mmCIF file of C-alpha atoms and ligand atoms in Angstrom:
data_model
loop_
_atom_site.group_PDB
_atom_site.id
_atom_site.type_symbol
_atom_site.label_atom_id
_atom_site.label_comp_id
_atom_site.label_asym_id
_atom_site.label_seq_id
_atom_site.Cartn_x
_atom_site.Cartn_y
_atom_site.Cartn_z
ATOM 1 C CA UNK A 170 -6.289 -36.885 29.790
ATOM 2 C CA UNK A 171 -7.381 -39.493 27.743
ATOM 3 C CA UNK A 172 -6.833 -39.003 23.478
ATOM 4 C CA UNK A 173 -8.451 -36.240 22.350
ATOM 5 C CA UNK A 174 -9.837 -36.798 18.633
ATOM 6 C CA UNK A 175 -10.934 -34.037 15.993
ATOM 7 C CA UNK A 176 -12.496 -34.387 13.394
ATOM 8 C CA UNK A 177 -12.046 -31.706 10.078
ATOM 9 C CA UNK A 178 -14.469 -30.919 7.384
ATOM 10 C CA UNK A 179 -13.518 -29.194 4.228
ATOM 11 C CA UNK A 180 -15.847 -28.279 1.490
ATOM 12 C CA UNK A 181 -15.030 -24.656 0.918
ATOM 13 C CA UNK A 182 -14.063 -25.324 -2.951
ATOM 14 C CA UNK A 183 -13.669 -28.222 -5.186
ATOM 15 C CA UNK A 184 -12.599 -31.047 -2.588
ATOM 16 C CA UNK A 185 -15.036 -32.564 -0.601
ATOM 17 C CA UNK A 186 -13.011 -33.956 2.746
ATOM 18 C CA UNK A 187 -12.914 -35.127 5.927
ATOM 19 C CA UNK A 188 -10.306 -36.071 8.573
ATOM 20 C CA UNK A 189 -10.015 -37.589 11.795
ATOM 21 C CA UNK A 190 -6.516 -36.578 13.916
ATOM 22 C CA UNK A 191 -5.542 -37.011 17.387
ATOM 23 C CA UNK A 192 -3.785 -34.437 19.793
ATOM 24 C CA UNK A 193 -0.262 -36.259 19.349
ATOM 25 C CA UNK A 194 -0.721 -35.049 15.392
ATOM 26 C CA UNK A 195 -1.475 -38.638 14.063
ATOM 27 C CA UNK A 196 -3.473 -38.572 11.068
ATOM 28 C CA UNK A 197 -6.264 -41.743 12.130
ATOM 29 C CA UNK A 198 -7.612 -41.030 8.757
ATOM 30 C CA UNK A 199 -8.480 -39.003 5.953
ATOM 31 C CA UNK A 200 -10.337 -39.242 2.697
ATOM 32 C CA UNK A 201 -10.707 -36.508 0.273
ATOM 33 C CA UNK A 202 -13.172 -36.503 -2.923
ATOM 34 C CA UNK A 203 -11.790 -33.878 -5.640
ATOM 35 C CA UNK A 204 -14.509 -32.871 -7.945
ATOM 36 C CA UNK A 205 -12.081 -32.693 -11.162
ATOM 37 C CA UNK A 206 -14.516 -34.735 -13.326
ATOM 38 C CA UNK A 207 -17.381 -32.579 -12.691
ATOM 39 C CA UNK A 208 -15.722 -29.515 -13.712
ATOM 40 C CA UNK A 209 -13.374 -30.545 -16.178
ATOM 41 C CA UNK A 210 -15.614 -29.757 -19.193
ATOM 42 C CA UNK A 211 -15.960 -26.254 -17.684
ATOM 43 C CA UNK A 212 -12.448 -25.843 -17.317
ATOM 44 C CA UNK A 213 -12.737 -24.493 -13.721
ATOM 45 C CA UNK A 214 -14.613 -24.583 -11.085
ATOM 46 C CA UNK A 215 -18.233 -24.059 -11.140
ATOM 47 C CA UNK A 216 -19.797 -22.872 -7.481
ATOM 48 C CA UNK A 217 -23.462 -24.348 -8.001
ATOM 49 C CA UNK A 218 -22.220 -27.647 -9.380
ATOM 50 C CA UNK A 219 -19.187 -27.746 -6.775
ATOM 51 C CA UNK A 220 -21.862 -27.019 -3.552
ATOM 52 C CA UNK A 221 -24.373 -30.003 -5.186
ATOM 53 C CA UNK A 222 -21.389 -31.674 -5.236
ATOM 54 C CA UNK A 223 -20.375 -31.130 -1.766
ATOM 55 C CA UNK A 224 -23.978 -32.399 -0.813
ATOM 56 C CA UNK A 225 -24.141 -35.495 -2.085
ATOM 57 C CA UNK A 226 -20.844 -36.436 -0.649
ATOM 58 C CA UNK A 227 -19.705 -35.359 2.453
ATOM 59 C CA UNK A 228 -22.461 -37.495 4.625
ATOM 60 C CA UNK A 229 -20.430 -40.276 2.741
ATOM 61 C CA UNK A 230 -16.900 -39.129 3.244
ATOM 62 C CA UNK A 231 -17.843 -38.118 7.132
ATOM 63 C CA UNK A 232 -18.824 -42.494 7.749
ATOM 64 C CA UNK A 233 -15.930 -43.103 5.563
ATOM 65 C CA UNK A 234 -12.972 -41.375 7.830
ATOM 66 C CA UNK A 235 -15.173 -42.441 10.696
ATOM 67 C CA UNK A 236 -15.001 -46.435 10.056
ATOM 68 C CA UNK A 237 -11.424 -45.979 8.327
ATOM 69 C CA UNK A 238 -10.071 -44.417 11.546
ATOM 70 C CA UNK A 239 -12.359 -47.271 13.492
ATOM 71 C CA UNK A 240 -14.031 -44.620 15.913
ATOM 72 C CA UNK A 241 -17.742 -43.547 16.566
ATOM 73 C CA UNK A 242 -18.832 -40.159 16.761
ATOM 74 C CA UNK A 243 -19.014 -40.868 20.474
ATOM 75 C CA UNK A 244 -15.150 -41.004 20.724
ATOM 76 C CA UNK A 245 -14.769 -37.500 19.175
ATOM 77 C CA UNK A 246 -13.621 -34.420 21.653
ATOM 78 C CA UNK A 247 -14.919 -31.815 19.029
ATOM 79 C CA UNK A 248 -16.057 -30.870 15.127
ATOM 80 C CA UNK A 249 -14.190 -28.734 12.943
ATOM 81 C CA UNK A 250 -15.308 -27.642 9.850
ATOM 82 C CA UNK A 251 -14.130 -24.700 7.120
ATOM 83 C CA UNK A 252 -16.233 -21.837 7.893
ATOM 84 C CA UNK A 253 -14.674 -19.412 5.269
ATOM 85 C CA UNK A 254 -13.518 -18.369 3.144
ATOM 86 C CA UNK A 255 -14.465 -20.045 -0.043
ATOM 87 C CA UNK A 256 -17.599 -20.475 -2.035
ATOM 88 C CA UNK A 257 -20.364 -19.967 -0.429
ATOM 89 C CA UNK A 258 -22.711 -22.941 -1.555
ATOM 90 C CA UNK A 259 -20.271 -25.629 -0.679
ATOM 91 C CA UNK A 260 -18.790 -23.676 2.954
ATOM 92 C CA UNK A 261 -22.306 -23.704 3.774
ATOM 93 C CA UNK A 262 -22.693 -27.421 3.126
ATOM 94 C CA UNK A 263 -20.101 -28.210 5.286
ATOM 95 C CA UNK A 264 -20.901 -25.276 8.342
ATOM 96 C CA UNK A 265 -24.384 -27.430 8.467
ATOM 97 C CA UNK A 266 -23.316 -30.505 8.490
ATOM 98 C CA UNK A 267 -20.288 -29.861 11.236
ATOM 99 C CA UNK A 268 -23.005 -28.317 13.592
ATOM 100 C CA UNK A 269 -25.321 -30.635 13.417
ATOM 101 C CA UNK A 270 -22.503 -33.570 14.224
ATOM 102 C CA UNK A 271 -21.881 -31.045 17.048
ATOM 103 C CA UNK A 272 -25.469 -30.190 18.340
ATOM 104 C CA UNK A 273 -26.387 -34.141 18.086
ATOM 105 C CA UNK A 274 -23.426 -35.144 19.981
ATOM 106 C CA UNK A 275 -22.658 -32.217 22.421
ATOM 107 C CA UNK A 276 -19.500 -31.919 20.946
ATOM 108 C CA UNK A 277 -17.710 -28.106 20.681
ATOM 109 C CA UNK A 278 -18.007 -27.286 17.277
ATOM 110 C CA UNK A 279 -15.106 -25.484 15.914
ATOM 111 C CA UNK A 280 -15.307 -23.020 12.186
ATOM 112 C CA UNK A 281 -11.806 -22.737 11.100
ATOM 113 C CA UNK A 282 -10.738 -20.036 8.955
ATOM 114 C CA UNK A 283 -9.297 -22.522 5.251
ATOM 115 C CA UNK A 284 -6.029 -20.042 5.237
ATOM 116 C CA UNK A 285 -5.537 -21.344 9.065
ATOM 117 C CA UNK A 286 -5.986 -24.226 8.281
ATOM 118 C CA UNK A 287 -2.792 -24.361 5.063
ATOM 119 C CA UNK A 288 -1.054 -22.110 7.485
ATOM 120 C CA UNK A 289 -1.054 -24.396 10.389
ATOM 121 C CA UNK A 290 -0.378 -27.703 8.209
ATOM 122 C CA UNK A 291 3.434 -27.656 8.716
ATOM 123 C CA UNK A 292 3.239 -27.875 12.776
ATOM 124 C CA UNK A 293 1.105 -31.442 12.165
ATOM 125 C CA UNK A 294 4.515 -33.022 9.775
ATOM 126 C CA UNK A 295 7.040 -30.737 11.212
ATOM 127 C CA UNK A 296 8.382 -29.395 14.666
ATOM 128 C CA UNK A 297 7.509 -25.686 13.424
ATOM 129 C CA UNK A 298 7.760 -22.762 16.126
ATOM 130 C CA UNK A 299 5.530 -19.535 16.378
ATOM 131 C CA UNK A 300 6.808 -16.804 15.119
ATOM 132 C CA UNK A 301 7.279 -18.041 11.852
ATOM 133 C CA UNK A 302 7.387 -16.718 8.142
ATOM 134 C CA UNK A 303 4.110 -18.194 6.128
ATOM 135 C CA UNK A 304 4.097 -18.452 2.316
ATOM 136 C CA UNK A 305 0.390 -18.896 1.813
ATOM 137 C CA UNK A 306 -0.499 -19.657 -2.112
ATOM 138 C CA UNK A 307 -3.226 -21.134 -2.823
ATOM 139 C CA UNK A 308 -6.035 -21.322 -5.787
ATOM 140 C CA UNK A 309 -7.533 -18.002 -4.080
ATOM 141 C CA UNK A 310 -4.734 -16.565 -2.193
ATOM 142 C CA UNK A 311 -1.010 -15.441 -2.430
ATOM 143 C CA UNK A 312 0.329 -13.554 0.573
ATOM 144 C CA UNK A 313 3.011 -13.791 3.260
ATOM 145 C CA UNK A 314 2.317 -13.621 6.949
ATOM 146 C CA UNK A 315 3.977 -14.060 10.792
ATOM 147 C CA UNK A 316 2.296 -16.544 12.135
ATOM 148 C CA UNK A 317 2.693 -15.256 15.838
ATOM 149 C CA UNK A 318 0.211 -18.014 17.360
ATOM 150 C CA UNK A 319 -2.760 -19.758 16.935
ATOM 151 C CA UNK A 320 -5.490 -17.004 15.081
ATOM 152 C CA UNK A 321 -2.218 -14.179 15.391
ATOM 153 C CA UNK A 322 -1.316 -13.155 11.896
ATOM 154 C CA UNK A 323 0.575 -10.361 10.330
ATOM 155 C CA UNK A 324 -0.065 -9.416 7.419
ATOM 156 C CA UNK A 325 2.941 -8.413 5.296
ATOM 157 C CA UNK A 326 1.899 -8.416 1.874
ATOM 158 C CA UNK A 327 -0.419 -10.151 -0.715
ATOM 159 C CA UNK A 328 -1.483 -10.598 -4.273
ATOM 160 C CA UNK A 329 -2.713 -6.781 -5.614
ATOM 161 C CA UNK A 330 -4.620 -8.762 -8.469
ATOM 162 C CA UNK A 331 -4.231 -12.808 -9.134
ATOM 163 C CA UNK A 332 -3.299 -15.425 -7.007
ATOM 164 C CA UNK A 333 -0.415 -17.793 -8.299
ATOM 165 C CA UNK A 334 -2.580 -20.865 -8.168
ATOM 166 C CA UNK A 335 -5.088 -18.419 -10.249
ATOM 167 C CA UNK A 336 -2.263 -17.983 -12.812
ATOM 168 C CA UNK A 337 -1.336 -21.545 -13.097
ATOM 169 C CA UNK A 338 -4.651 -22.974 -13.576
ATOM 170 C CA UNK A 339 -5.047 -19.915 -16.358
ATOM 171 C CA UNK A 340 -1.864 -20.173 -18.385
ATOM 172 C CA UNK A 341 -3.059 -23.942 -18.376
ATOM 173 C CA UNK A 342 -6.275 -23.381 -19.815
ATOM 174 C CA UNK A 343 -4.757 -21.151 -22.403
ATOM 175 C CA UNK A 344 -2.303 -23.920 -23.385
ATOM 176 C CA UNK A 345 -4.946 -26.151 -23.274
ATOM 177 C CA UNK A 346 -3.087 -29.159 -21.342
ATOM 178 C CA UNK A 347 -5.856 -29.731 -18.942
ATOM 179 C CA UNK A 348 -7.559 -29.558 -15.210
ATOM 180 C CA UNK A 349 -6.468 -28.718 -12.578
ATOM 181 C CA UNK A 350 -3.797 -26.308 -14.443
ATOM 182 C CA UNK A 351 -1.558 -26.082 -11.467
ATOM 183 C CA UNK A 352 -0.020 -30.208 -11.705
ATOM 184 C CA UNK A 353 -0.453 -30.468 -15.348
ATOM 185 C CA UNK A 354 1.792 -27.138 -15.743
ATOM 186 C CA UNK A 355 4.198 -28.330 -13.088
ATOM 187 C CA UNK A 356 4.886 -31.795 -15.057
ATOM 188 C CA UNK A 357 4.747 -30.086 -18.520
ATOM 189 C CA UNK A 358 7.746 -27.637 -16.912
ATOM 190 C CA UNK A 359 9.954 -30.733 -15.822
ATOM 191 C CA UNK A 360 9.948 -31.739 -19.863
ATOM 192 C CA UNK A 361 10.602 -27.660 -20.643
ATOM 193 C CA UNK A 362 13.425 -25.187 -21.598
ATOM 194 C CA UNK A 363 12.571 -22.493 -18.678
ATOM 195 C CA UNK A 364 15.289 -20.157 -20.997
ATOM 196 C CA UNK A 365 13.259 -20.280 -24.309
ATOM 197 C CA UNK A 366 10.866 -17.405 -23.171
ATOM 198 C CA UNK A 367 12.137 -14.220 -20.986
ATOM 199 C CA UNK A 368 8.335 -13.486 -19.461
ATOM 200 C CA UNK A 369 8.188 -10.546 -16.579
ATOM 201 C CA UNK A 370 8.796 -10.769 -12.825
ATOM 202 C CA UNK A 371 6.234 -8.500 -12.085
ATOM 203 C CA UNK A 372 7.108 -6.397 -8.839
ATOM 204 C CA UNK A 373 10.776 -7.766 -8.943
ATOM 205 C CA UNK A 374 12.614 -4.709 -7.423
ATOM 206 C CA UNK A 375 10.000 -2.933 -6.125
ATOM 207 C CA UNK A 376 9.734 -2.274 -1.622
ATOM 208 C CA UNK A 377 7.241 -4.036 0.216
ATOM 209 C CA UNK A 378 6.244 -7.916 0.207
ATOM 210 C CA UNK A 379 2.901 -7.852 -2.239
ATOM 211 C CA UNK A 380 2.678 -10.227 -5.423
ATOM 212 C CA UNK A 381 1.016 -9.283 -9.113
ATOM 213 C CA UNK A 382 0.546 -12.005 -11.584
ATOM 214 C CA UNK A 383 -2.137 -10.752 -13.974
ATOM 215 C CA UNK A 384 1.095 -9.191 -16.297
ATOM 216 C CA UNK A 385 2.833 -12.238 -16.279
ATOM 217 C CA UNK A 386 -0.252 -14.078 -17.745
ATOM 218 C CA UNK A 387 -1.155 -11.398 -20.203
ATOM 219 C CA UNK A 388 2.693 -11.707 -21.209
ATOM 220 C CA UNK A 389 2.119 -15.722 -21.941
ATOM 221 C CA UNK A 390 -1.404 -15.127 -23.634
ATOM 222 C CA UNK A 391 0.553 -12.408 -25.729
ATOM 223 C CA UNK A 392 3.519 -15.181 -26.282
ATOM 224 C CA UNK A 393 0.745 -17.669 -27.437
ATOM 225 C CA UNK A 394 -1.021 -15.757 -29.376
ATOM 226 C CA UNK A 395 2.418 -14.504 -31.495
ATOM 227 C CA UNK A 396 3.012 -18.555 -32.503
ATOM 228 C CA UNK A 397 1.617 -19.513 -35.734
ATOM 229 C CA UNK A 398 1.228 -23.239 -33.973
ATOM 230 C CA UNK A 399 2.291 -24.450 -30.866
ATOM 231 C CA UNK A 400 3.883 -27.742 -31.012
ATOM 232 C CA UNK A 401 4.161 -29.744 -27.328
ATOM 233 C CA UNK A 402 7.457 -29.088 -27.096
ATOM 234 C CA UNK A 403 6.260 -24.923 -27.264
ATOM 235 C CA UNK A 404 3.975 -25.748 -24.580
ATOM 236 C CA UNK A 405 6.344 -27.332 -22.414
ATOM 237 C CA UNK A 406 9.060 -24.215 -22.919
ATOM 238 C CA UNK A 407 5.931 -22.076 -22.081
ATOM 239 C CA UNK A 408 5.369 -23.757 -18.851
ATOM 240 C CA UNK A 409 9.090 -23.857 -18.050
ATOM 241 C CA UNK A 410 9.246 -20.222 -18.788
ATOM 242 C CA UNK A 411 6.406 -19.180 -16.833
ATOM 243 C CA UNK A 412 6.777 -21.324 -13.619
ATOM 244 C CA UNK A 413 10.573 -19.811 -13.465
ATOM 245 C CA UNK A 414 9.281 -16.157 -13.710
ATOM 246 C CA UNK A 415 6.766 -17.048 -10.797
ATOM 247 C CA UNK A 416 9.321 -18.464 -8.559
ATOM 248 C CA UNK A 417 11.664 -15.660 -9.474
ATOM 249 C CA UNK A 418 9.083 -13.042 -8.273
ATOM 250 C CA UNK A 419 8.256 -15.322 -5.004
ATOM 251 C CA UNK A 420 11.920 -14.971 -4.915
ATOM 252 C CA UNK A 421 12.196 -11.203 -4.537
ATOM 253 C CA UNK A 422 9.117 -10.414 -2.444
ATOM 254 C CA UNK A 423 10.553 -13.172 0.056
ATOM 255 C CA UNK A 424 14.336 -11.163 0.175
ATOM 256 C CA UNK A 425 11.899 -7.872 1.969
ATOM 257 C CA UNK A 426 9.620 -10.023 3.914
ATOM 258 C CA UNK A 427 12.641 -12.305 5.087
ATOM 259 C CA UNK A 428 14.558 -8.731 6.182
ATOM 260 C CA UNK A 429 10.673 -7.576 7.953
ATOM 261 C CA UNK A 430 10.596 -10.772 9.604
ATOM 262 C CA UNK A 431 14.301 -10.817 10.907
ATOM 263 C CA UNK A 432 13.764 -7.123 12.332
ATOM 264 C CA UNK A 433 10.227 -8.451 14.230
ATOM 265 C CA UNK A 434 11.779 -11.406 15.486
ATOM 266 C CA UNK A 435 15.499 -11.847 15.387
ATOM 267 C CA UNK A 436 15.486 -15.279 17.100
ATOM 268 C CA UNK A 437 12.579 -17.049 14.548
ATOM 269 C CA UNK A 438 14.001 -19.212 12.323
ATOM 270 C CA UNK A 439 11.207 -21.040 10.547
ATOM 271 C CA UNK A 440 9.784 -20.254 7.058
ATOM 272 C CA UNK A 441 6.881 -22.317 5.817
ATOM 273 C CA UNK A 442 4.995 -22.551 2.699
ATOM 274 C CA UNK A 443 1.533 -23.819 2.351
ATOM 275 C CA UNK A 444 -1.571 -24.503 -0.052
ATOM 276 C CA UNK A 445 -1.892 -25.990 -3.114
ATOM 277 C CA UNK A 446 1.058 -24.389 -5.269
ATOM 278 C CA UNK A 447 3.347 -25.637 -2.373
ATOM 279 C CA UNK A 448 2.962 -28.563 -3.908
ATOM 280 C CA UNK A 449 4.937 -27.695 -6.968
ATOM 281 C CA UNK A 450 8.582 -29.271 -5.996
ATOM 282 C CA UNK A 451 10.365 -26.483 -8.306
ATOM 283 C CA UNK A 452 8.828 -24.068 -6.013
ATOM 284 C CA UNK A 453 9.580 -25.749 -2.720
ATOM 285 C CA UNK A 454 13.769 -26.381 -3.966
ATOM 286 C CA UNK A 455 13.976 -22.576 -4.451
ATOM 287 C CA UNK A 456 12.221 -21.797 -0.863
ATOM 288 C CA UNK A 457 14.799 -24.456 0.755
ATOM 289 C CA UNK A 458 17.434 -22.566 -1.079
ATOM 290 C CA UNK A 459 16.104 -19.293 0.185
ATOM 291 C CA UNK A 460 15.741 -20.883 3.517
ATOM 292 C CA UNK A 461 19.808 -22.073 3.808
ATOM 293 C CA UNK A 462 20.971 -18.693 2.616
ATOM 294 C CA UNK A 463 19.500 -16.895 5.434
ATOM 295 C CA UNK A 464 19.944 -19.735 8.236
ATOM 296 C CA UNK A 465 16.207 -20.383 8.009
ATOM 297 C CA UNK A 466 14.841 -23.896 8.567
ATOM 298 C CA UNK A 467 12.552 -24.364 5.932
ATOM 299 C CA UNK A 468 9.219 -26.699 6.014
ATOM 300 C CA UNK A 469 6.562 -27.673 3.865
ATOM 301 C CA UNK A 470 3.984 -30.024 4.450
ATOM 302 C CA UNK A 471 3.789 -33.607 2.649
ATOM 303 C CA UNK A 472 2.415 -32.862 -0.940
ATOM 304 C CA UNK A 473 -0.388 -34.226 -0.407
ATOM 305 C CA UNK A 474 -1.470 -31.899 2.152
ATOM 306 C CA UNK A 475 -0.704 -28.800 0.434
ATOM 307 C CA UNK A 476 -3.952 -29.141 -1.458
ATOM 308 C CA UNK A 477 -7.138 -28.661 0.347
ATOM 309 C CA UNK A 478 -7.893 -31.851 2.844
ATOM 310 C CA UNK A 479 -9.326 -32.467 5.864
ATOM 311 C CA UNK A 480 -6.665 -33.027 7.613
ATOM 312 C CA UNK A 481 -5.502 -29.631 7.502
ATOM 313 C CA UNK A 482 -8.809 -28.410 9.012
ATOM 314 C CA UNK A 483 -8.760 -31.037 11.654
ATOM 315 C CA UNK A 484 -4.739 -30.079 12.867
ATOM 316 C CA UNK A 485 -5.713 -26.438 12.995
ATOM 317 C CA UNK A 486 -9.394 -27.011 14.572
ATOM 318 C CA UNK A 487 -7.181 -29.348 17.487
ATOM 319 C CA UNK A 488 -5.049 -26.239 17.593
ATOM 320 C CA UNK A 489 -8.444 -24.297 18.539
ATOM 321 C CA UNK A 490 -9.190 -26.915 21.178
ATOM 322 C CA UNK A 491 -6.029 -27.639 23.070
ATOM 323 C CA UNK A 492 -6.436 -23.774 23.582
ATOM 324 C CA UNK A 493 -9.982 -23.935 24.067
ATOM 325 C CA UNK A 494 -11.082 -21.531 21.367
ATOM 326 C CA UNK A 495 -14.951 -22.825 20.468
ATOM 327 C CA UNK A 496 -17.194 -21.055 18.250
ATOM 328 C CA UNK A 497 -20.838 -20.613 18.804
ATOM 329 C CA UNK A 498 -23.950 -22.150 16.321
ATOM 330 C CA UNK A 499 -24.627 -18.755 15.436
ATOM 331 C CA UNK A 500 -21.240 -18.745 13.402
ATOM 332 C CA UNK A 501 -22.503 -17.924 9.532
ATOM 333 C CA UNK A 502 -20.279 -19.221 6.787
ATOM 334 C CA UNK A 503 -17.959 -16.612 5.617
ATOM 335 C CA UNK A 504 -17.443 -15.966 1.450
ATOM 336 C CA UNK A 505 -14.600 -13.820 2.572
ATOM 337 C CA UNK A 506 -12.458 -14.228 5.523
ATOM 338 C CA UNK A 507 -8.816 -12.199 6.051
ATOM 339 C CA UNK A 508 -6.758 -14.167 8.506
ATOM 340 C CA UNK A 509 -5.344 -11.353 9.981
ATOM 341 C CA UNK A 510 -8.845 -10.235 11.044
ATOM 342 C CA UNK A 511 -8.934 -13.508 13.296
HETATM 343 O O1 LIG B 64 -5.093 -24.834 -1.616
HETATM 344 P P1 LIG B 64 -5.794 -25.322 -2.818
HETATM 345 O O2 LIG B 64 -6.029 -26.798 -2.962
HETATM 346 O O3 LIG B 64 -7.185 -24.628 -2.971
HETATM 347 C C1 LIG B 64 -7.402 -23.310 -2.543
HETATM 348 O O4 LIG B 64 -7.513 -23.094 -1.321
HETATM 349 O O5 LIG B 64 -7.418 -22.457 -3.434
HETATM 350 O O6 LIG B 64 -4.976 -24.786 -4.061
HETATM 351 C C2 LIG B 64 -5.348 -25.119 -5.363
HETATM 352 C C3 LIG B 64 -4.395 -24.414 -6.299
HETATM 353 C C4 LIG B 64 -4.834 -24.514 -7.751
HETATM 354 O O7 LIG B 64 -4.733 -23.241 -8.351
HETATM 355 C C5 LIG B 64 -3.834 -25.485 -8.331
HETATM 356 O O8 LIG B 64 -3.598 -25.300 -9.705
HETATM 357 C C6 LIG B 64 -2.602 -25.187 -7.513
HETATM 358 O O9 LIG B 64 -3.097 -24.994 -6.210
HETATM 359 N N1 LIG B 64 -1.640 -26.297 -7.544
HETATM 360 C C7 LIG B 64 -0.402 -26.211 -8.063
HETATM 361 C C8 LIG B 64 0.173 -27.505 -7.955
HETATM 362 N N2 LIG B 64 -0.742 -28.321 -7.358
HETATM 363 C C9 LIG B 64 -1.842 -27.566 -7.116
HETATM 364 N N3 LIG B 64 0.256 -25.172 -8.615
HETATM 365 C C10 LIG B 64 1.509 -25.394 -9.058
HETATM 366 N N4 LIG B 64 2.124 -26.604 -8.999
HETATM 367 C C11 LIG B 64 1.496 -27.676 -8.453
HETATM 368 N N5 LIG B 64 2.096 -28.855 -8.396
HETATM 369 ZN ZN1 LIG B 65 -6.965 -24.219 0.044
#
């Protein structure tokens, strides 16, 4: 057969992207637009300026990863585009847009779930098996599944209030050091004494695999708020602090969900962690630690694909079409979408 070529849309959030990647999991190009100065004066993202956003661009990006990669719509075997979950403006932007490449060209069109599309990432960069143990945390999303297969997930626990992403990009608003939260916090850290401040492990101890960090940031909006000024150096002790009591919890909830997963499947041996707070390198030492103490092989995709890309929606959308597995133009962009409902 000759090379089969997806292309991925993303536009589910506050990265406008697109992606071009072939069935031997070569990356012919990829060019992502972050909307950071749009939103920085808000401090987060805002949906309706985020999905005008997505508008103006991703006609651009779409020619861009086209002529970077040196191919034609022509050469493409299908279109993949997030179809959920996310905000709703922008997912829309980019459901339209990846159907009408589709219906113009008589190309399958493919709506990939955004979790599948972090939770596949690892198979593109690494020689990852099914079953394996997925830690998914993201800006919107903290949970651990079995991937069992392409759209097979098992659910075995998740966030009961914020994500960890969500309590990054808070604690950094609070401290005032800057959008996105998540990278400035992570660098701040490195400069930090993570022993100054004894914040909570929420749900350290306690059976099952879910995650809680809404305590955790009360705790550090508490600790602020006691300071009578907070000199950098207090920041970066707060940032050390906090990023070791999240890691510490991801910690514990990954001792049950490591035992669950050994039970399931005695023979896996591949844990994985994806989206954007995979990205934070404290985080990813701890998980290879984790990994070598329980004769896990442990992967993570480059850094740069941790946080939403195209690529990521391309991999999983050629996942979908070595197997097959097209969706219709009826498909309606999804706010919400569990993976385990796939
Ligand atoms: O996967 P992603 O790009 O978007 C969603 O699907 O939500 O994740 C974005 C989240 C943000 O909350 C951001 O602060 C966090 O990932 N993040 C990080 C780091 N880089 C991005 N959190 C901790 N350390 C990082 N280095
Ligand atoms: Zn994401």
């Amino acid at each position: 057969m000759s090379e089969q070529i997806v292309m991925g849309i993303e536009s589910s959030c506050d990265e406008t992207a697109c992606a071009l990647v072939n069935d031997k999991g070569e990356i012919l190009s990829s060019v992502v637009w972050s909307q950071y100065d749009e939103h920085r004066r808000f401090g987060g993202v805002v949906p309706e300026i985020a999905a005008r956003a997505h508008l103006e661009k991703c006609d651009i990006l779409i020619k861009e990863a086209l002529d970077k990669a040196g191919k034609k719509f022509e050469d493409l075997s299908a279109v993949a585009v997030a179809g959920g979950p996310g905000l709703i403006g922008g997912v829309l932007v980019g459901v339209m847009t990846a159907k009408a490449i589709a219906f113009c060209h008589n190309l399958p069109f493919i709506a990939v779930n955004h979790l599948e599309g972090h939770a596949l990432t690892a198979r593109l960069s690494h020689p990852v098996q099914f079953p394996y143990l997925l830690l998914l945390t993201s800006g919107g999303h903290c949970q651990v599944l079995i991937v069992e297969g392409v759209g097979k997930y098992k659910k075995l626990g998740a966030t009961i209030d914020d994500s960890a992403g969500e309590a990054f990009d808070k604690v950094a608003k609070m401290l005032d050091i800057g959008y996105p939260g998540g990278p400035n916090l992570e660098k701040r850290a490195k400069l930090g004494d993570a022993k100054r401040f004894q914040f909570p492990v929420p749900m350290r101890g306690r059976a099952g695999c879910d995650f809680s960090f809404s305590g955790l940031k009360t705790a550090v909006r508490v600790c602020i708020e006691r300071q009578d000024t907070l000199t950098e150096q207090d920041k970066n002790d707060i940032c050390a602090s906090f990023q070791l009591a999240v890691i510490k919890q991801v910690e514990d909830r990954l001792k049950h969900a490591i035992q669950t997963f050994k039970e399931l499947y005695p023979d896996a041996k591949d844990l994985v962690v994806a989206g954007g707070v995979a990205a934070n390198t404290a985080l990813r030492t701890k998980l290879q630690e984790i990994a070598n103490k329980n004769k896990l092989i442990f992967s993570a995709p480059p850094i740069h694909l941790c946080t939403d890309n195209g690529v990521m929606i391309a991999w999983a959308g050629m996942e979908r079409h070595k197997q097959g597995l097209y969706d219709t133009f009826d498909f309606k962009a999804r706010p919400r979408w569990p993976l385990d409902t796939l």
